[in-house]
Short mmCIF file of C-alpha atoms and ligand atoms in Angstrom, two decimals:
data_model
loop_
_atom_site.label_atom_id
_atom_site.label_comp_id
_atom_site.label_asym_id
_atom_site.label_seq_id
_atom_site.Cartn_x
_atom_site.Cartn_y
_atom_site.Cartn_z
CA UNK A 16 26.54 17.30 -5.91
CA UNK A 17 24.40 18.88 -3.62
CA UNK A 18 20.35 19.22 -3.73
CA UNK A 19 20.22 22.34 -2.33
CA UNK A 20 23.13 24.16 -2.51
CA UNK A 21 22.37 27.81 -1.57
CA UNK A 22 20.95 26.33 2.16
CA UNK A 23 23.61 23.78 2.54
CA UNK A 24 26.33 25.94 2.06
CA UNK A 25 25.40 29.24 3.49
CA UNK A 26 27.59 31.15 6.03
CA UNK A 27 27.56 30.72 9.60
CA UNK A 28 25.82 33.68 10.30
CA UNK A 29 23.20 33.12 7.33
CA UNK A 30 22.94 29.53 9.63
CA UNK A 31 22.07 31.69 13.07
CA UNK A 32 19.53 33.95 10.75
CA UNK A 33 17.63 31.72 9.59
CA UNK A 34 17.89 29.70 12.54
CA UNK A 35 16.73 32.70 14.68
CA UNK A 36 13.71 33.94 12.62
CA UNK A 37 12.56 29.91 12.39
CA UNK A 38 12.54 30.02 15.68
CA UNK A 39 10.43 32.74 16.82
CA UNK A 40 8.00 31.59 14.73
CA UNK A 41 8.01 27.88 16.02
CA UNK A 42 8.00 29.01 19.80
CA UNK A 43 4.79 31.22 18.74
CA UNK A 44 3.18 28.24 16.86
CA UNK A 45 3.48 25.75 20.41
CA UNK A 46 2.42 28.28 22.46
CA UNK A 47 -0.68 29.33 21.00
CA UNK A 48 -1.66 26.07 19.65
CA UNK A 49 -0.29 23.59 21.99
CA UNK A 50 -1.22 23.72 25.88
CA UNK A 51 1.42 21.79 27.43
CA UNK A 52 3.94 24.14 25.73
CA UNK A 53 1.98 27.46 26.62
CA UNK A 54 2.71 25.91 30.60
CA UNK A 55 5.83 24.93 29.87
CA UNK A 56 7.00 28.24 28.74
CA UNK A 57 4.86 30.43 31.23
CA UNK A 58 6.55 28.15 33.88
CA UNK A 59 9.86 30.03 33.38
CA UNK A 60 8.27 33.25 32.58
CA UNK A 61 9.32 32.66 28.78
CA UNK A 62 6.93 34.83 26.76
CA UNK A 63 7.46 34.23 22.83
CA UNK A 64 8.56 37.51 22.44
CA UNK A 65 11.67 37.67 24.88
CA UNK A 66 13.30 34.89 22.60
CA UNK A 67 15.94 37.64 20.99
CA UNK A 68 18.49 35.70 20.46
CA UNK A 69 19.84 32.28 19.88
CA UNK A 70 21.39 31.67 23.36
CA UNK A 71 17.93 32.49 24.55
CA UNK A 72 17.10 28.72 23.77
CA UNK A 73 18.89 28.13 26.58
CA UNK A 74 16.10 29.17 29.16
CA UNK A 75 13.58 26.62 27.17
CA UNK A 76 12.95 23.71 29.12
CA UNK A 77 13.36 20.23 27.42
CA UNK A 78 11.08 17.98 26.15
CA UNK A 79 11.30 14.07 26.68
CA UNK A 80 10.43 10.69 24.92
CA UNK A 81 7.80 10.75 28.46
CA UNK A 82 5.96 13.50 27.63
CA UNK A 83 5.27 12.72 24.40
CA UNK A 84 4.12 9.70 26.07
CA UNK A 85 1.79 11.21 28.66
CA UNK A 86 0.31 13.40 25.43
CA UNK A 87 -0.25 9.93 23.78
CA UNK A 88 -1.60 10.06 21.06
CA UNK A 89 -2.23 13.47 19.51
CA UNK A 90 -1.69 15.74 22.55
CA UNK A 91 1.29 17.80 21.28
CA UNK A 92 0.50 18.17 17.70
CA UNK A 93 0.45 21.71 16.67
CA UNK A 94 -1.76 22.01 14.19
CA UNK A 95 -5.59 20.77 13.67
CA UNK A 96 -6.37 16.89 12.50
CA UNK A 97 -7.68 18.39 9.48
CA UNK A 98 -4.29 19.67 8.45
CA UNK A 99 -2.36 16.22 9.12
CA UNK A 100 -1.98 13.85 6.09
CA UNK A 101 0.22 11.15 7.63
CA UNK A 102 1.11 9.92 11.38
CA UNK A 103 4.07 7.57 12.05
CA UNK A 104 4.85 6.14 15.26
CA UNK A 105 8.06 4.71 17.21
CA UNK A 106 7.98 1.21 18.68
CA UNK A 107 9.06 1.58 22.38
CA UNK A 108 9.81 -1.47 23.80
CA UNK A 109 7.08 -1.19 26.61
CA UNK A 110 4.24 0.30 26.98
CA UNK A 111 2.23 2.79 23.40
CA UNK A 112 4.21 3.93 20.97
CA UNK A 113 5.12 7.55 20.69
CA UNK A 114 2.97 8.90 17.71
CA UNK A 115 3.76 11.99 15.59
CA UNK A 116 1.73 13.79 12.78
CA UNK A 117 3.25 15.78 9.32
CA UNK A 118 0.98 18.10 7.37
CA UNK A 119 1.39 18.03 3.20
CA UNK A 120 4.31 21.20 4.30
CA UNK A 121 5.95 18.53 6.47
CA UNK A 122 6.08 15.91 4.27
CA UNK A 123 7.55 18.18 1.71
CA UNK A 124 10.44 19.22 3.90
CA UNK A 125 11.57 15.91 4.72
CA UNK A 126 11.19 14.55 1.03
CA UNK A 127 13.50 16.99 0.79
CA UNK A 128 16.07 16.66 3.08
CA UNK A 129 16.22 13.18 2.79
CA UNK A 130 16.94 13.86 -0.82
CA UNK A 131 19.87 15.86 1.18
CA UNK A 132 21.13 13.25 2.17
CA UNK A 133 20.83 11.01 -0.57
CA UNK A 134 23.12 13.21 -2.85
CA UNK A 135 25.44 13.62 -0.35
CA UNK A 136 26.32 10.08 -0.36
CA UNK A 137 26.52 10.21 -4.12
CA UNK A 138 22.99 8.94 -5.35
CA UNK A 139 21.74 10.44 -8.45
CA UNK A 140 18.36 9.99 -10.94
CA UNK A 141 20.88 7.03 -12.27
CA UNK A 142 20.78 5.06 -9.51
CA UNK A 143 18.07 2.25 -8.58
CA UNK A 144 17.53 1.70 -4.60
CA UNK A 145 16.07 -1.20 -2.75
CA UNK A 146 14.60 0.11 0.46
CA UNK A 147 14.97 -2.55 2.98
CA UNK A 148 13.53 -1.21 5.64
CA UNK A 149 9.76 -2.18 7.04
CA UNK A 150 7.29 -0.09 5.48
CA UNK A 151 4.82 0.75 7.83
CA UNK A 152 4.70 2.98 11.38
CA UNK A 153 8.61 3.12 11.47
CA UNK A 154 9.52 6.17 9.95
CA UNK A 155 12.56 4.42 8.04
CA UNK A 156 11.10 3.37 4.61
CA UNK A 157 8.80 6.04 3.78
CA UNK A 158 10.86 8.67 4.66
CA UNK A 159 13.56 7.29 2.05
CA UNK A 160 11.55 6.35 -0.54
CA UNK A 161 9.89 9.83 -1.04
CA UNK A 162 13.27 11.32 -0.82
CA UNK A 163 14.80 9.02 -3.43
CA UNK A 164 11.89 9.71 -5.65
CA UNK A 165 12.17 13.65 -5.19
CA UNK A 166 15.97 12.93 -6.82
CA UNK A 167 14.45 10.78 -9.53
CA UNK A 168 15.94 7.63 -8.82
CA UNK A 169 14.34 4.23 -9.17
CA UNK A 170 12.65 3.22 -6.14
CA UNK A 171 12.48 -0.64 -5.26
CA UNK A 172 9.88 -0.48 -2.51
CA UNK A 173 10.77 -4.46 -1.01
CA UNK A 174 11.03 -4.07 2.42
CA UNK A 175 12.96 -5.99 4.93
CA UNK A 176 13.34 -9.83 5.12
CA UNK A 177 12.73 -12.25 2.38
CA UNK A 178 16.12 -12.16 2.25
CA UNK A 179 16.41 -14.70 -0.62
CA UNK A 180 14.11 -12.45 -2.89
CA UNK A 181 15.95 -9.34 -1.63
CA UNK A 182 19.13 -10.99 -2.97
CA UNK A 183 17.77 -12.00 -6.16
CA UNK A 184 15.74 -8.71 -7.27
CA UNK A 185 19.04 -6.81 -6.78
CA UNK A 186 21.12 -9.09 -9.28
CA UNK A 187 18.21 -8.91 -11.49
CA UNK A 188 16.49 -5.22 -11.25
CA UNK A 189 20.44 -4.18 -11.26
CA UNK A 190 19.79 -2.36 -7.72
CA UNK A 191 22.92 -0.06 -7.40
CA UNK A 192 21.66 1.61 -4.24
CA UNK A 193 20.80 0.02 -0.61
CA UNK A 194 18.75 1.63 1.66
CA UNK A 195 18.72 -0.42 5.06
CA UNK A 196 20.22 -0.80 8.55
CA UNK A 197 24.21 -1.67 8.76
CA UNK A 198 23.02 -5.18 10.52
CA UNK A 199 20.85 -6.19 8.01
CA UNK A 200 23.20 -5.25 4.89
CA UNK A 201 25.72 -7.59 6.19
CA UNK A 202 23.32 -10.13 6.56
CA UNK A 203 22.24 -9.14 2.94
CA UNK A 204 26.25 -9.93 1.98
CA UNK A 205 26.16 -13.27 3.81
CA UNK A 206 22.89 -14.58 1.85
CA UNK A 207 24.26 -13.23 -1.41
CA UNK A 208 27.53 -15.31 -0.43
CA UNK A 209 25.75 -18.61 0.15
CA UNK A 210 23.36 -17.92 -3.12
CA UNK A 211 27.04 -18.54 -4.75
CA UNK A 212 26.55 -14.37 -5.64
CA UNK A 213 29.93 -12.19 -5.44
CA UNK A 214 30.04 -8.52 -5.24
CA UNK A 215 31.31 -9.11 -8.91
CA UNK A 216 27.54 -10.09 -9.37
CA UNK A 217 25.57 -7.39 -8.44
CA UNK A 218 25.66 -3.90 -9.36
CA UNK A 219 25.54 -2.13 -6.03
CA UNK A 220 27.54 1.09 -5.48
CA UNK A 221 26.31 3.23 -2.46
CA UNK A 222 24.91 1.96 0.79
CA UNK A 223 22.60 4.40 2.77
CA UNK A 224 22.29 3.16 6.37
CA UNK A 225 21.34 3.98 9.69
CA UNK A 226 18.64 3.73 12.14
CA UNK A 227 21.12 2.06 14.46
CA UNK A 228 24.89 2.62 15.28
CA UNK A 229 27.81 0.96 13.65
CA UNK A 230 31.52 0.86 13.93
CA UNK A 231 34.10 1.87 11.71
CA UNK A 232 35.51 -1.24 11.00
CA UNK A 233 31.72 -2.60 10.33
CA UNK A 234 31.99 0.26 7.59
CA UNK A 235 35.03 -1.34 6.30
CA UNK A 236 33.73 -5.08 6.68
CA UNK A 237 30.30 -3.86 5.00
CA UNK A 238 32.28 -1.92 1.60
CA UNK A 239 34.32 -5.31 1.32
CA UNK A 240 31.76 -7.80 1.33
CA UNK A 241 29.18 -5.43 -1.24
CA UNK A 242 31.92 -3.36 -3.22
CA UNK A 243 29.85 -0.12 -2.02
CA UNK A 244 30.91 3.16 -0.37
CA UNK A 245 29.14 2.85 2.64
CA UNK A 246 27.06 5.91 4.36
CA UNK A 247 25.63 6.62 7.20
CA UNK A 248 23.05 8.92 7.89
CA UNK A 249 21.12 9.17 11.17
CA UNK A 250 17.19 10.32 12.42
CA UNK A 251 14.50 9.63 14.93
CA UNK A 252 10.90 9.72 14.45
CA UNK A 253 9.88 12.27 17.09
CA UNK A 254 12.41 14.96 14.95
CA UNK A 255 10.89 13.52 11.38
CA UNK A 256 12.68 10.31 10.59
CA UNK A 257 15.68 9.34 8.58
CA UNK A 258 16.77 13.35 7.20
CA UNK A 259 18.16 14.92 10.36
CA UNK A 260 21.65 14.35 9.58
CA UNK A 261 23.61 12.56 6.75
CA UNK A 262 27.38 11.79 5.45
CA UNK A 263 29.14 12.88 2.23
CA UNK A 264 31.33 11.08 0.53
CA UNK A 265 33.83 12.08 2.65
CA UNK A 266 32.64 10.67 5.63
CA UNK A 267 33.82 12.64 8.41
CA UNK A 268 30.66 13.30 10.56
CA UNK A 269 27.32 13.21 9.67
CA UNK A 270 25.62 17.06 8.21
CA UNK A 271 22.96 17.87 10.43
CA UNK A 272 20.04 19.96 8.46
CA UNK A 273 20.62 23.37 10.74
CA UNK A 274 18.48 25.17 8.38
CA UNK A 275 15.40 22.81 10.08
CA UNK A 276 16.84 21.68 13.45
CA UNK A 277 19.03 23.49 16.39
CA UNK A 278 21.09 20.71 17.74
CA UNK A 279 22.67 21.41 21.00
CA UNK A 280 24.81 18.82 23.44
CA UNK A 281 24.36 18.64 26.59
CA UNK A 282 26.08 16.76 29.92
CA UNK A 283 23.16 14.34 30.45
CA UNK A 284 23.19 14.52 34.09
CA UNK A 285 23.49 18.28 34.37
CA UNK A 286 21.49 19.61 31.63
CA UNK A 287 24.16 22.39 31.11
CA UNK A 288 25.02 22.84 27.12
CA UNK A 289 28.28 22.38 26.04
CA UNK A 290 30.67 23.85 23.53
CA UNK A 291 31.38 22.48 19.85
CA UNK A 292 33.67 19.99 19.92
CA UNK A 293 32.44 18.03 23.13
CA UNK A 294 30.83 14.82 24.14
CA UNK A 295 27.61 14.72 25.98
CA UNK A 296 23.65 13.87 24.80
CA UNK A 297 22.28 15.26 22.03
CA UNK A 298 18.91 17.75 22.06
CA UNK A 299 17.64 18.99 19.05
CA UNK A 300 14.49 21.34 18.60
CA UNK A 301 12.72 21.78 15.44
CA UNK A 302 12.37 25.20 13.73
CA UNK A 303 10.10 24.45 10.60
CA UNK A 304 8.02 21.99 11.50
CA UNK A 305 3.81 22.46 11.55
CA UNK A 306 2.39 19.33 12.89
CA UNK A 307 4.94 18.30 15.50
CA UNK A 308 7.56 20.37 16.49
CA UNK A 309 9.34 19.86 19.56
CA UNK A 310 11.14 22.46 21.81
CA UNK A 311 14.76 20.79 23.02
CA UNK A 312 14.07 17.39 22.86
CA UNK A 313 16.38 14.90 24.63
CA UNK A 314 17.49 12.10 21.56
CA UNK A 315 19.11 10.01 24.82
CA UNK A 316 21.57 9.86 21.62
CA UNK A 317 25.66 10.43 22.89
CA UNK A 318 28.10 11.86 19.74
CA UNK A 319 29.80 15.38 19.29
CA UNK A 320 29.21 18.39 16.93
CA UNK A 321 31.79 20.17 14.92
CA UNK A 322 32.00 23.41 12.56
CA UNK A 323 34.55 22.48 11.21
CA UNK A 324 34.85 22.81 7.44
CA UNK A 325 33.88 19.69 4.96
CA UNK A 326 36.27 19.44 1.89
CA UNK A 327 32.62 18.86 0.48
CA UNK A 328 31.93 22.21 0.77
CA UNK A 329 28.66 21.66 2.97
CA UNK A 330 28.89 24.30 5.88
CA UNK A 331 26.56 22.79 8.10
CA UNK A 332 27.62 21.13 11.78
CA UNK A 333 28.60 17.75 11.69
CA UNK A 334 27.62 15.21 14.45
CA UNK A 335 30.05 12.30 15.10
CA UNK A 336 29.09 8.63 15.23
CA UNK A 337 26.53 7.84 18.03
CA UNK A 338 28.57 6.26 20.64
CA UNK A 339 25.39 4.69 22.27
CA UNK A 340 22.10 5.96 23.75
CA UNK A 341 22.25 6.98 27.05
CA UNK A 342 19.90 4.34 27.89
CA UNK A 343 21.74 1.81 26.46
CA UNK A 344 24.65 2.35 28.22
CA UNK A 345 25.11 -0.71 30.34
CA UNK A 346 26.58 0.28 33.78
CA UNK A 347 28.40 -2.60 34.66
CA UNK A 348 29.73 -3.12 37.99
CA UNK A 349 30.29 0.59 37.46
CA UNK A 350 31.58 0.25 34.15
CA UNK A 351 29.99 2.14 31.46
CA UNK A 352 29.63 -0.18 28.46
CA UNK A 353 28.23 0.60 24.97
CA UNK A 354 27.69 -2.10 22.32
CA UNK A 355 30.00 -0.36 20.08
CA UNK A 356 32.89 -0.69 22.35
CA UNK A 357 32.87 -4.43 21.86
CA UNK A 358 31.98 -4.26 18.67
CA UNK A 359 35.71 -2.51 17.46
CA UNK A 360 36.97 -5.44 19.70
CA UNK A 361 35.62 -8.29 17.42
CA UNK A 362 35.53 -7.08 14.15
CA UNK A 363 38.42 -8.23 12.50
CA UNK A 364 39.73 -10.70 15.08
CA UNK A 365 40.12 -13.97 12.37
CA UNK A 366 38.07 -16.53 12.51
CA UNK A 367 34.80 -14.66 14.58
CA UNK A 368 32.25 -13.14 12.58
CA UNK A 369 30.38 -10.00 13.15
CA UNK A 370 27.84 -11.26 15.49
CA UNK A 371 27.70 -11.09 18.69
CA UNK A 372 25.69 -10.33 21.86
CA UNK A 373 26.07 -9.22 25.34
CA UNK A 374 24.09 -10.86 28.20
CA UNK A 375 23.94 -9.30 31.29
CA UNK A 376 22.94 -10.83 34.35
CA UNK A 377 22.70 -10.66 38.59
CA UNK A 378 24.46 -12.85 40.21
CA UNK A 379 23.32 -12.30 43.85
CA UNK A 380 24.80 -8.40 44.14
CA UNK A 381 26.93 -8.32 41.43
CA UNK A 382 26.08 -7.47 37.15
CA UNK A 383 28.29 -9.87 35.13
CA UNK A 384 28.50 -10.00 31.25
CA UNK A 385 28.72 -12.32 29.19
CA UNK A 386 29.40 -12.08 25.26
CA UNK A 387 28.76 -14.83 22.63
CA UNK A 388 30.63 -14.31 19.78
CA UNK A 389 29.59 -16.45 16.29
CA UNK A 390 32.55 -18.28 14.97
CA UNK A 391 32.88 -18.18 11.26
CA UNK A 392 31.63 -20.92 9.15
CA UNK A 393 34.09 -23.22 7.42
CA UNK A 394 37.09 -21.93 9.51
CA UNK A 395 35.32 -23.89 12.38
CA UNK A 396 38.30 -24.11 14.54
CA UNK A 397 38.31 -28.22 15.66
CA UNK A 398 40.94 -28.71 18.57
CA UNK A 399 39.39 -27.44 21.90
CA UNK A 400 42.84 -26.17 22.94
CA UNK A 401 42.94 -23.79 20.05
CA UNK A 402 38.81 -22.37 20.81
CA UNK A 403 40.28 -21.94 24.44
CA UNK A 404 42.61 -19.43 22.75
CA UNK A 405 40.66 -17.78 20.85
CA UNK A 406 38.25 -17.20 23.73
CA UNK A 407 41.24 -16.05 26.37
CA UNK A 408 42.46 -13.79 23.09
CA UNK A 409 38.69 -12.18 23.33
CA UNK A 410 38.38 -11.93 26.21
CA UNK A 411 42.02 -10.11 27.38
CA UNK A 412 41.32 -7.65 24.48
CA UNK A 413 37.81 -6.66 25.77
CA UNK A 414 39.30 -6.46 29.47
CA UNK A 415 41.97 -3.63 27.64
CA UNK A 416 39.36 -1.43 26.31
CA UNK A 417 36.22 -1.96 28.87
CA UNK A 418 38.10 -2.20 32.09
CA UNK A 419 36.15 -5.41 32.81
CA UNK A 420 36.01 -9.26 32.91
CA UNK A 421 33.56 -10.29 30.38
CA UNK A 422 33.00 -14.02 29.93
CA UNK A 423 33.81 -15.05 26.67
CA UNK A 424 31.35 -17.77 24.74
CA UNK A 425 32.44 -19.02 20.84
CA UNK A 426 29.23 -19.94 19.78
CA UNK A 427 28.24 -22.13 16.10
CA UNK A 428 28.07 -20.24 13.17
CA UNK A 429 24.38 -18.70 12.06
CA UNK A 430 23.39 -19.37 15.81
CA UNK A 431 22.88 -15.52 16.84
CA UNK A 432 19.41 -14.48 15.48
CA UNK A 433 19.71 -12.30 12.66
CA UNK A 434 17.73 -9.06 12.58
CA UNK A 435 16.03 -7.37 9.38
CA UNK A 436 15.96 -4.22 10.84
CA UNK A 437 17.60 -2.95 14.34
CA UNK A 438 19.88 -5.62 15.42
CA UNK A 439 19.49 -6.77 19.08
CA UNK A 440 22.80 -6.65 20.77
CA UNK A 441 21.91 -6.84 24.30
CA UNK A 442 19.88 -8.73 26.53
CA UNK A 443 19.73 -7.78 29.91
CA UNK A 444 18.41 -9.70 32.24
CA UNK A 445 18.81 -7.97 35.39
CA UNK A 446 15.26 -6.45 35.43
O1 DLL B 13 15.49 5.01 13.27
C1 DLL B 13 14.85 6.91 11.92
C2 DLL B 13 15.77 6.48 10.85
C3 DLL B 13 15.34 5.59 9.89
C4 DLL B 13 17.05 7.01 10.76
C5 DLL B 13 16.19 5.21 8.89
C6 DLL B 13 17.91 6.66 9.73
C7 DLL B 13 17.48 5.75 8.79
P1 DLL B 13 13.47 5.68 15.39
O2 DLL B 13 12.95 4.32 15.09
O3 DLL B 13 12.59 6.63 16.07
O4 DLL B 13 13.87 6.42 14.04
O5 DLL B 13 14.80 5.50 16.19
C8 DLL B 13 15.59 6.61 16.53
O6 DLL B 13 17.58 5.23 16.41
O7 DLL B 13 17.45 8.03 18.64
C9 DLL B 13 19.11 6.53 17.65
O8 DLL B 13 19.22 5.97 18.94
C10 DLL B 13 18.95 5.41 16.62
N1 DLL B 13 19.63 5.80 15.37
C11 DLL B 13 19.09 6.25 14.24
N2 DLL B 13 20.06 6.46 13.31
C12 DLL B 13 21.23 6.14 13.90
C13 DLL B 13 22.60 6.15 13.50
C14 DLL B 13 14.79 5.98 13.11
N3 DLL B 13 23.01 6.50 12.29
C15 DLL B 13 16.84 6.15 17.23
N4 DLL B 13 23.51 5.78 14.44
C16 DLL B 13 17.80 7.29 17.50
C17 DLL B 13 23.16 5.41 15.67
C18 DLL B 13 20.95 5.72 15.22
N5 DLL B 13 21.91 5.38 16.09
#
C-alpha cells in the first residue's frame, strides 16, 4: 500500500526531472533570500543559473552541523518569521542547539512523507499508535504524530517514560502500532515482561523506529519479545525530522524521499562523491523545502545507497543501515570502532542481555576499552569459574571482529541505565 503512489514509483528519469527543476528553484530561493548562501555560492562563481544539470551539484559547497551553529538561531532560514508556523531544534551535546523553522507548506510535506513511511511499514486508518517519543523540540514525536493522523490512524500522543503507564495503556487502548526508538521498545518488552504481560497480551503488530541505529539481530530480538514486524525508518532535524527515509515490509534498505531530498555519499575525508553502491558519509540537500533548506549538508551519518529494485515496487534509492556517525566512530588505538559492531557481538550470546556500554579511557598514551555487558536476570550464572568464561567467550569474539583487546565486565542485571529515547552506548572519557 503506498500513500503516494504516482511519486514513489516513478521512473528514474521522472526521479532526475523532478529532482532537477526542484532544484533550480531551491538554489534561487537561498541565494536571494539567504546571505550566507548568496557568499557561499558567489565564492565558487556558482550563479543560480549555471546549475543545468544534476552533476552540477557537485560544484556546491557543503553545509555543516557548524554553520548552522554560527547562524544560531534564525540565520539561515529562507523565508520571513512571518511565514514560519513551527521551529524545532536538535539537542547537541555542548554548546545551543541547532534550530530550524517549517512554514504551513513545510509542515504539509513532511505530514506527508512521514505518512510515506508509515504505509510502507504496513500501518493503515486501522491501526492505533503510541508515540513514545518526547514531545517537545526533538523533531521525533510531532513529526509522527501528524503523519499518522494524515493516514487516519489513532494517535496515542504518551510520550516517552512512564514506562508502567506506557505498558498498561497499550493492553488497554489495544495499541497495535509503536512509534519509538529500538532501545526504548525493548525496554518497553522487558517492563511488559515483569508486569506478568506476554506478547499474547497486547495487540501490537508494527513497530516504527529509529532516531538511533540498531542491529539486525536487535530487529530479530525486538519482533520476538513484541510479536511485531519491526521497521526502521531514519531522519534528522536539520533535513525535517523522522520522513527522510523509511523501510517496507520488505526490509531491505530504507526508501529515501528523492522526490524532496538529493542524497549523495561521499568519502568523508576527501569530499569526493561516490558511486551507488558504496560506503562513505551521507550528504543530502533539500529541494522543496521553504523555511530551511540546506544545500549538501554533511549528516556525519555512514550507510550506502542502492537503485536497485524493491519487490515493493517503490523505485526510490534505498540507504542501508547507518553503520555509525562519523563522529561516533571511536578510533581506538587506531581501531575504528562503531557501537554496532559490538552490538552483533552480544546479541544472542546466552545468558547476556542487550545492554551494554563501552568505556573508553587514557591510560597514560594509550585509549583502552572497556565493555560492561548486563547479565540476564534469573539465569544469574553463580560459580565464578563459569562468569570467567563467559567473559573470556566475550571478549575473544569481540577481539575477531574489532581487531582489539577490549576488557570484558559482566555486570548485575537492570544495572546499565535505561534510556527512553536515544540510548547512551558510549562514554568516553578521554576528553
Ligand atoms: O532523530 C529524527 C528522527 C526522529 C528520525 C524519529 C527517526 C525517527 P535528530 O535528533 O536530529 O533527529 O538526530 C539525527 O539521529 O543524524 C542519525 O545519526 C541518528 N538517526 C536517526 N535515525 C536513525 C536510524 C532525529 N534509523 C541523527 N539509524 C541522525 C541510525 C539514526 N541513526
Amino acid at each position: 500500500m503506498y500513500w503516494s503512489e504516482k511519486q514513489e514509483c516513478m521512473s528514474r528519469q521522472e526521479i532526475e526531472q523532478t529532482q532537477l527543476a526542484c532544484l533550480n528553484k531551491t538554489i534561487e530561493r537561498v541565494y536571494y533570500n539567504v546571505p550566507f548562501y548568496k557568499e557561499r555560492l558567489d565564492s565558487v562563481n556558482l550563479h543560480p543559473e549555471k546549475i543545468n544539470s544534476l552533476s552540477d551539484l557537485q560544484e556546491v559547497p557543503f553545509t555543516t552541523k557548524e554553520d548552522i551553529r554560527k547562524h544560531y538561531p534564525y540565520g539561515l532560514f529562507a523565508a520571513p518569521m512571518k511565514k514560519i508556523v513551527r521551529v524545532h531544534a536538535s539537542s547537541g551535546t555542548t554548546g545551543k542547539p541547532t534550530v530550524v523553522g517549517y512554514t504551513k507548506n513545510d509542515i504539509n510535506t513532511w505530514a506527508n512523507l512521514v505518512a510515506r513511511i508509515v504505509m510502507m511499514a504496513g500501518g493503515t486508518e486501522d491501526d492505533v499508535a503510541q508515540v513514545a517519543f518526547g514531545y517537545g523540540l526533538f523533531t521525533g514525536a510531532f513529526g509522527l504524530h501528524y503523519g499518522l493522523e494524515k493516514i487516519g490512524t489513532t494517535v496515542v500522543p504518551i510520550s516517552s517514560g512512564n514506562t508502567e503507564k506506557q505498558v498498561m495503556l497499550m493492553k488497554d487502548f489495544g495499541t497495535t502500532l509503536l512509534v519509538s526508538t529500538p532501545s526504548y521498545a525493548l525496554y518497553i518488552a522487558e517492563v511488559a515482561q515483569e508486569m506478568g504481560l506476554s506478547k499474547e497480551d497486547l495487540n501490537l503488530r508494527i513497530g516504527l523506529f529509529g532516531a538511533e541505529g540498531s542491529t539486525e539481530e536487535m530487529r530479530i530480538e525486538l519482533e520476538e519479545r513484541l510479536g511485531i514486524i519491526a521497521t526502521e525508518n531514519y531522519g534528522l532535524s536539520e533535513i525535517i525530522g523522522p520522513g527522510v527515509s523509511g523501510e517496507c515490509t520488505f526490509k531491505t534498505g530504507m526508501h529515501i524521499a528523492e522526490d524532496h531530498f538529493i542524497p549523495e555519499i561521499i568519502d568523508p575525508d576527501t569530499g569526493k562523491v561516490l558511486p551507488w553502491g558504496e560506503k562513505g558519509e551521507l550528504v543530502i540537500t533539500t529541494i522543496t523545502k521553504e523555511g530551511f533548506p540546506l544545500l549538501r549538508y554533511r549528516t556525519k551519518d555512514i550507510t550506502s545507497l542502492t537503485i536497485d529494485r524493491c519487490e515493493c515496487g517503490r523505485t526510490m534509492a534505498r540507504m542501508a543501515k547507518v553503520q555509525g556517525r562519523t563522529d561516533d566512530m571511536l578510533i581506538i588505538k587506531g581501531v575504528n570502532v562503531f557501537p554496532s559492531q559490538i552490538e552483533s557481538v552480544l546479541i544472542g550470546m546466552e545468558h547476556i542481555g542487550p545492554h551494554y556500554q563501552m568505556i573508553v579511557k587514557k591510560k597514560g598514551y594509550f585509549d583502552t576499552l572497556e565493555v560492561h555487558v548486563e547479565l540476564i536476570a534469573g539465569k544469574m550464572l553463580e560459580k565464578f569459574s563459569e562468569l570467567e568464561k563467559l567473559e573470556g567467550e566475550i571478549y575473544h569474539k569481540l577481539r575477531s571482529i574489532l581487531g582489539l583487546d577490549a576488557k570484558v565486565k559482566l555486570v548485575e542485571p537492570k544495572s546499565i541505565e535505561r534510556s527512553t529515547g536515544k540510548a547512551k552506548r558510549v562514554i568516553d572519557l578521554r576528553k
